[in-house]
Amino acid sequence: SQTIHQWPATLVQPVGSPLSLECTVEGTSNPNLYWYRQAAGRGLQLLFYSIGIDQISSEVPQNLSASRPQDRQFILSSKKLLLSDSGFYLCAWSARQRTNEKLFFGSGTQLSVL
Amino acid sequence: AQKITQTQPGMFVQEKEAVTLDCTYDTSDPSYGLFWYKQPSSGEMIFLIYQGSYDQQNATEGRYSLNFQKARKSANLVISASQLGDSAMYFCAMRELMFSGGYNKLIFGAGTRLAVHP
């Protein structure tokens, strides 16, 4: 069966520090991968999606970047964090080339930038 | 632009009763998909139910059913026989138009917080 791992679960970082959040998927190949952010009490906003290795698309301009060095690995990064980067970050995957396929989410990372 | 609206920030229901969570959407795409996810306090997003725009029947999954009214552009979630464990945030989401590469971009509503009382 497929599983998705996301870490760390919580992170407290000072403003201006770098960031690296990692997500890996097991039990499937060629998944579509996604990074979402959820502000407190709000819905989810898509940040990045990827349909393959080194193929990243950004949905909104921001202080963050994403990379996919391996088929089942998706990394969210920042060189210098801003206060506004605080939030709950969720990684997700879906099966490639299957319309209306549901997204499977990781357990999320609560990021607090102080 | 596509949009999802959940007008109920919070709802409460008595245990064992049914509850309806509202969701309306706006799209000009004739082909779309609607999803409901549950987010307990742990933060994970749990898929509940899916409805395709061309599906003839309303979707059902155990105690969850989707009241799909296409002309009104609504996709309300009905939870029957509520349980204490149903207390969580519930999000309605819509699949955006598919582009080449076959990815599924979901846009989410703001969510409804459901509290089930004993």
CSV table of C-alpha atoms in Angstrom, one decimal:
chain,number,residue,atom,x,y,z
A,1,SER,CA,0.0,0.0,0.0
A,2,GLN,CA,1.0,3.6,-0.5
A,3,THR,CA,2.2,5.8,2.3
A,4,ILE,CA,3.4,9.4,2.4
A,5,HIS,CA,5.9,10.6,5.0
A,6,GLN,CA,6.4,14.2,5.9
A,7,TRP,CA,8.8,15.7,8.4
A,8,PRO,CA,9.4,17.4,10.7
A,9,ALA,CA,6.0,17.6,12.4
A,10,THR,CA,6.7,20.9,14.0
A,11,LEU,CA,9.4,23.5,13.4
A,12,VAL,CA,10.2,26.8,15.0
A,13,GLN,CA,12.6,29.0,13.1
A,14,PRO,CA,13.8,32.6,13.4
A,15,VAL,CA,13.2,35.1,10.7
A,16,GLY,CA,15.9,35.0,8.1
A,17,SER,CA,16.9,31.4,8.6
A,18,PRO,CA,16.7,28.7,5.9
A,19,LEU,CA,14.0,26.1,5.6
A,20,SER,CA,13.9,22.5,4.3
A,21,LEU,CA,10.8,20.4,4.6
A,22,GLU,CA,10.9,16.9,3.1
A,23,CYS,CA,8.2,14.6,1.8
A,24,THR,CA,8.6,11.1,0.5
A,25,VAL,CA,6.0,8.7,-1.0
A,26,GLU,CA,6.3,4.9,-0.8
A,27,GLY,CA,4.4,2.2,-2.7
A,28,THR,CA,3.8,4.0,-5.9
A,29,SER,CA,5.8,5.3,-8.9
A,30,ASN,CA,5.5,8.5,-11.0
A,31,PRO,CA,3.2,10.2,-8.6
A,32,ASN,CA,2.0,13.8,-8.9
A,33,LEU,CA,3.3,15.7,-5.9
A,34,TYR,CA,2.0,18.8,-4.2
A,35,TRP,CA,2.8,21.3,-1.5
A,36,TYR,CA,-0.1,23.1,0.2
A,37,ARG,CA,-0.1,25.7,2.9
A,38,GLN,CA,-2.9,26.2,5.4
A,39,ALA,CA,-3.1,29.5,7.3
A,40,ALA,CA,-4.6,29.2,10.8
A,41,GLY,CA,-8.4,28.5,10.5
A,42,ARG,CA,-8.3,28.7,6.7
A,43,GLY,CA,-8.5,26.4,3.7
A,44,LEU,CA,-5.6,25.0,1.8
A,45,GLN,CA,-3.6,27.0,-0.8
A,46,LEU,CA,-1.6,25.1,-3.4
A,47,LEU,CA,2.0,26.3,-3.5
A,48,PHE,CA,3.7,23.9,-5.9
A,49,TYR,CA,3.0,20.8,-7.9
A,50,SER,CA,5.2,18.4,-9.8
A,51,ILE,CA,4.5,15.9,-12.5
A,52,GLY,CA,8.0,14.5,-12.6
A,53,ILE,CA,11.7,14.7,-11.5
A,54,ASP,CA,12.9,18.3,-11.8
A,55,GLN,CA,9.5,19.4,-13.1
A,56,ILE,CA,8.1,22.0,-10.7
A,57,SER,CA,5.3,24.5,-11.2
A,58,SER,CA,4.6,27.3,-8.8
A,59,GLU,CA,1.1,28.5,-8.2
A,60,VAL,CA,1.8,31.7,-6.3
A,61,PRO,CA,4.8,34.0,-6.1
A,62,GLN,CA,6.4,33.6,-2.8
A,63,ASN,CA,9.5,33.3,-0.7
A,64,LEU,CA,9.5,29.5,-1.1
A,65,SER,CA,10.9,27.1,-3.7
A,66,ALA,CA,10.4,23.4,-4.3
A,67,SER,CA,12.5,20.6,-5.7
A,68,ARG,CA,12.0,17.0,-6.7
A,69,PRO,CA,15.4,15.3,-6.9
A,70,GLN,CA,14.0,11.8,-7.0
A,71,ASP,CA,10.7,10.4,-8.3
A,72,ARG,CA,9.1,10.1,-4.9
A,73,GLN,CA,10.8,12.9,-3.0
A,74,PHE,CA,9.5,16.5,-2.8
A,75,ILE,CA,11.3,19.2,-0.9
A,76,LEU,CA,10.1,22.6,0.2
A,77,SER,CA,12.8,25.2,0.8
A,78,SER,CA,13.5,28.8,1.6
A,79,LYS,CA,16.8,30.7,1.8
A,80,LYS,CA,15.4,33.3,4.3
A,81,LEU,CA,12.2,32.8,6.1
A,82,LEU,CA,9.7,35.6,6.6
A,83,LEU,CA,7.1,35.9,9.4
A,84,SER,CA,4.4,35.4,6.8
A,85,ASP,CA,5.8,32.0,6.0
A,86,SER,CA,4.3,30.6,9.2
A,87,GLY,CA,1.6,28.1,8.7
A,88,PHE,CA,0.7,24.4,8.4
A,89,TYR,CA,2.4,22.8,5.4
A,90,LEU,CA,1.0,19.7,3.8
A,91,CYS,CA,2.5,17.5,1.2
A,92,ALA,CA,0.2,15.4,-1.0
A,93,TRP,CA,0.4,12.9,-3.9
A,94,SER,CA,-2.0,11.6,-6.5
A,95,ALA,CA,-1.8,9.0,-9.2
A,96,ARG,CA,-0.5,10.1,-12.5
A,97,GLN,CA,-2.8,10.4,-15.5
A,98,ARG,CA,-5.9,9.4,-13.6
A,99,THR,CA,-8.6,12.1,-13.8
A,100,ASN,CA,-10.4,12.9,-10.6
A,101,GLU,CA,-8.0,10.9,-8.5
A,102,LYS,CA,-8.1,12.0,-4.9
A,103,LEU,CA,-5.1,13.5,-3.2
A,104,PHE,CA,-3.5,11.7,-0.3
A,105,PHE,CA,-2.0,13.9,2.3
A,106,GLY,CA,0.9,13.7,4.7
A,107,SER,CA,0.5,14.5,8.3
A,108,GLY,CA,1.7,18.1,7.9
A,109,THR,CA,4.4,20.4,9.3
A,110,GLN,CA,3.5,23.2,11.7
A,111,LEU,CA,6.0,26.0,10.9
A,112,SER,CA,6.3,28.9,13.3
A,113,VAL,CA,8.6,31.7,12.2
A,114,LEU,CA,9.5,34.0,15.1
B,1,ALA,CA,-12.1,31.6,-12.1
B,2,GLN,CA,-13.2,28.6,-10.1
B,3,LYS,CA,-14.3,29.1,-6.6
B,4,ILE,CA,-15.5,27.0,-3.6
B,5,THR,CA,-17.7,28.5,-0.9
B,6,GLN,CA,-18.5,27.1,2.5
B,7,THR,CA,-20.7,29.5,4.3
B,8,GLN,CA,-20.9,27.7,7.7
B,9,PRO,CA,-17.8,28.5,9.8
B,10,GLY,CA,-19.1,26.2,12.6
B,11,MET,CA,-21.8,23.7,13.1
B,12,PHE,CA,-22.8,21.5,16.0
B,13,VAL,CA,-24.9,18.4,16.1
B,14,GLN,CA,-26.2,16.0,18.7
B,15,GLU,CA,-24.6,12.5,18.7
B,16,LYS,CA,-26.5,10.0,16.5
B,17,GLU,CA,-28.3,12.8,14.5
B,18,ALA,CA,-27.7,13.7,10.9
B,19,VAL,CA,-25.9,16.9,9.8
B,20,THR,CA,-25.5,18.7,6.5
B,21,LEU,CA,-22.5,20.7,5.6
B,22,ASP,CA,-23.0,23.2,2.8
B,23,CYS,CA,-20.7,23.7,-0.2
B,24,THR,CA,-21.3,25.7,-3.3
B,25,TYR,CA,-19.0,26.1,-6.3
B,26,ASP,CA,-18.5,28.1,-9.3
B,27,THR,CA,-17.0,26.9,-12.5
B,28,SER,CA,-17.4,27.3,-16.3
B,29,ASP,CA,-15.8,23.9,-16.9
B,30,PRO,CA,-18.4,21.3,-17.8
B,31,SER,CA,-16.1,18.5,-16.4
B,32,TYR,CA,-15.1,18.8,-12.8
B,33,GLY,CA,-14.9,16.8,-9.6
B,34,LEU,CA,-15.9,17.6,-6.1
B,35,PHE,CA,-14.3,16.2,-3.0
B,36,TRP,CA,-14.8,16.3,0.7
B,37,TYR,CA,-12.0,16.0,3.2
B,38,LYS,CA,-12.0,15.8,7.0
B,39,GLN,CA,-9.2,17.3,9.1
B,40,PRO,CA,-9.2,16.3,12.7
B,41,SER,CA,-7.2,18.2,15.3
B,42,SER,CA,-4.1,16.1,14.4
B,43,GLY,CA,-4.0,18.0,11.1
B,44,GLU,CA,-4.0,15.2,8.6
B,45,MET,CA,-6.4,15.5,5.7
B,46,ILE,CA,-8.7,12.5,5.3
B,47,PHE,CA,-10.5,11.9,2.0
B,48,LEU,CA,-14.2,11.2,2.6
B,49,ILE,CA,-16.2,11.2,-0.7
B,50,TYR,CA,-16.0,12.2,-4.4
B,51,GLN,CA,-18.6,13.3,-6.9
B,52,GLY,CA,-18.0,13.7,-10.6
B,53,SER,CA,-19.9,16.3,-12.6
B,54,TYR,CA,-21.2,13.6,-15.0
B,55,ASP,CA,-22.2,11.1,-12.3
B,56,GLN,CA,-25.9,10.4,-12.5
B,57,GLN,CA,-26.2,9.4,-8.8
B,58,ASN,CA,-25.2,11.1,-5.6
B,59,ALA,CA,-22.1,9.6,-4.1
B,60,THR,CA,-22.3,7.6,-0.9
B,61,GLU,CA,-19.5,6.2,1.3
B,62,GLY,CA,-20.8,4.6,4.5
B,63,ARG,CA,-22.3,7.3,6.7
B,64,TYR,CA,-21.3,10.0,4.2
B,65,SER,CA,-23.4,11.0,1.3
B,66,LEU,CA,-23.1,13.9,-1.1
B,67,ASN,CA,-26.2,15.9,-2.0
B,68,PHE,CA,-25.2,17.0,-5.5
B,69,GLN,CA,-27.5,19.6,-7.1
B,70,LYS,CA,-25.8,20.5,-10.4
B,71,ALA,CA,-28.1,23.2,-11.5
B,72,ARG,CA,-27.7,25.0,-8.1
B,73,LYS,CA,-23.9,24.3,-8.1
B,74,SER,CA,-24.1,22.8,-4.7
B,75,ALA,CA,-22.4,19.7,-3.2
B,76,ASN,CA,-23.5,19.4,0.4
B,77,LEU,CA,-22.0,16.7,2.6
B,78,VAL,CA,-24.5,14.7,4.7
B,79,ILE,CA,-23.2,12.8,7.7
B,80,SER,CA,-25.8,10.4,9.1
B,81,ALA,CA,-25.8,9.1,12.7
B,82,SER,CA,-23.1,11.5,13.9
B,83,GLN,CA,-20.4,10.2,16.2
B,84,LEU,CA,-18.1,12.0,18.6
B,85,GLY,CA,-15.2,11.1,16.4
B,86,ASP,CA,-16.8,13.2,13.6
B,87,SER,CA,-15.8,16.4,15.4
B,88,ALA,CA,-13.3,18.0,13.0
B,89,MET,CA,-12.9,20.5,10.2
B,90,TYR,CA,-14.5,19.6,6.9
B,91,PHE,CA,-13.3,20.9,3.6
B,92,CYS,CA,-15.0,20.9,0.3
B,93,ALA,CA,-12.7,20.9,-2.8
B,94,MET,CA,-13.0,21.1,-6.5
B,95,ARG,CA,-10.7,19.7,-9.2
B,96,GLU,CA,-9.6,22.4,-11.5
B,97,LEU,CA,-9.4,21.8,-15.3
B,98,MET,CA,-6.9,19.2,-16.2
B,99,PHE,CA,-3.9,20.3,-18.2
B,100,SER,CA,-1.4,18.1,-20.0
B,101,GLY,CA,0.5,15.9,-17.6
B,102,GLY,CA,-2.7,14.8,-15.8
B,103,TYR,CA,-2.2,16.5,-12.5
B,104,ASN,CA,-5.1,17.0,-10.1
B,105,LYS,CA,-5.2,20.5,-8.8
B,106,LEU,CA,-7.7,20.9,-6.0
B,107,ILE,CA,-9.0,24.2,-4.8
B,108,PHE,CA,-10.4,24.2,-1.3
B,109,GLY,CA,-13.1,26.1,0.6
B,110,ALA,CA,-12.5,27.8,3.9
B,111,GLY,CA,-13.9,24.8,5.8
B,112,THR,CA,-16.6,24.1,8.4
B,113,ARG,CA,-15.8,23.1,11.9
B,114,LEU,CA,-18.2,20.5,13.1
B,115,ALA,CA,-18.7,19.7,16.8
B,116,VAL,CA,-20.6,16.6,17.8
B,117,HIS,CA,-22.1,16.8,21.3
B,118,PRO,CA,-23.0,13.8,23.4
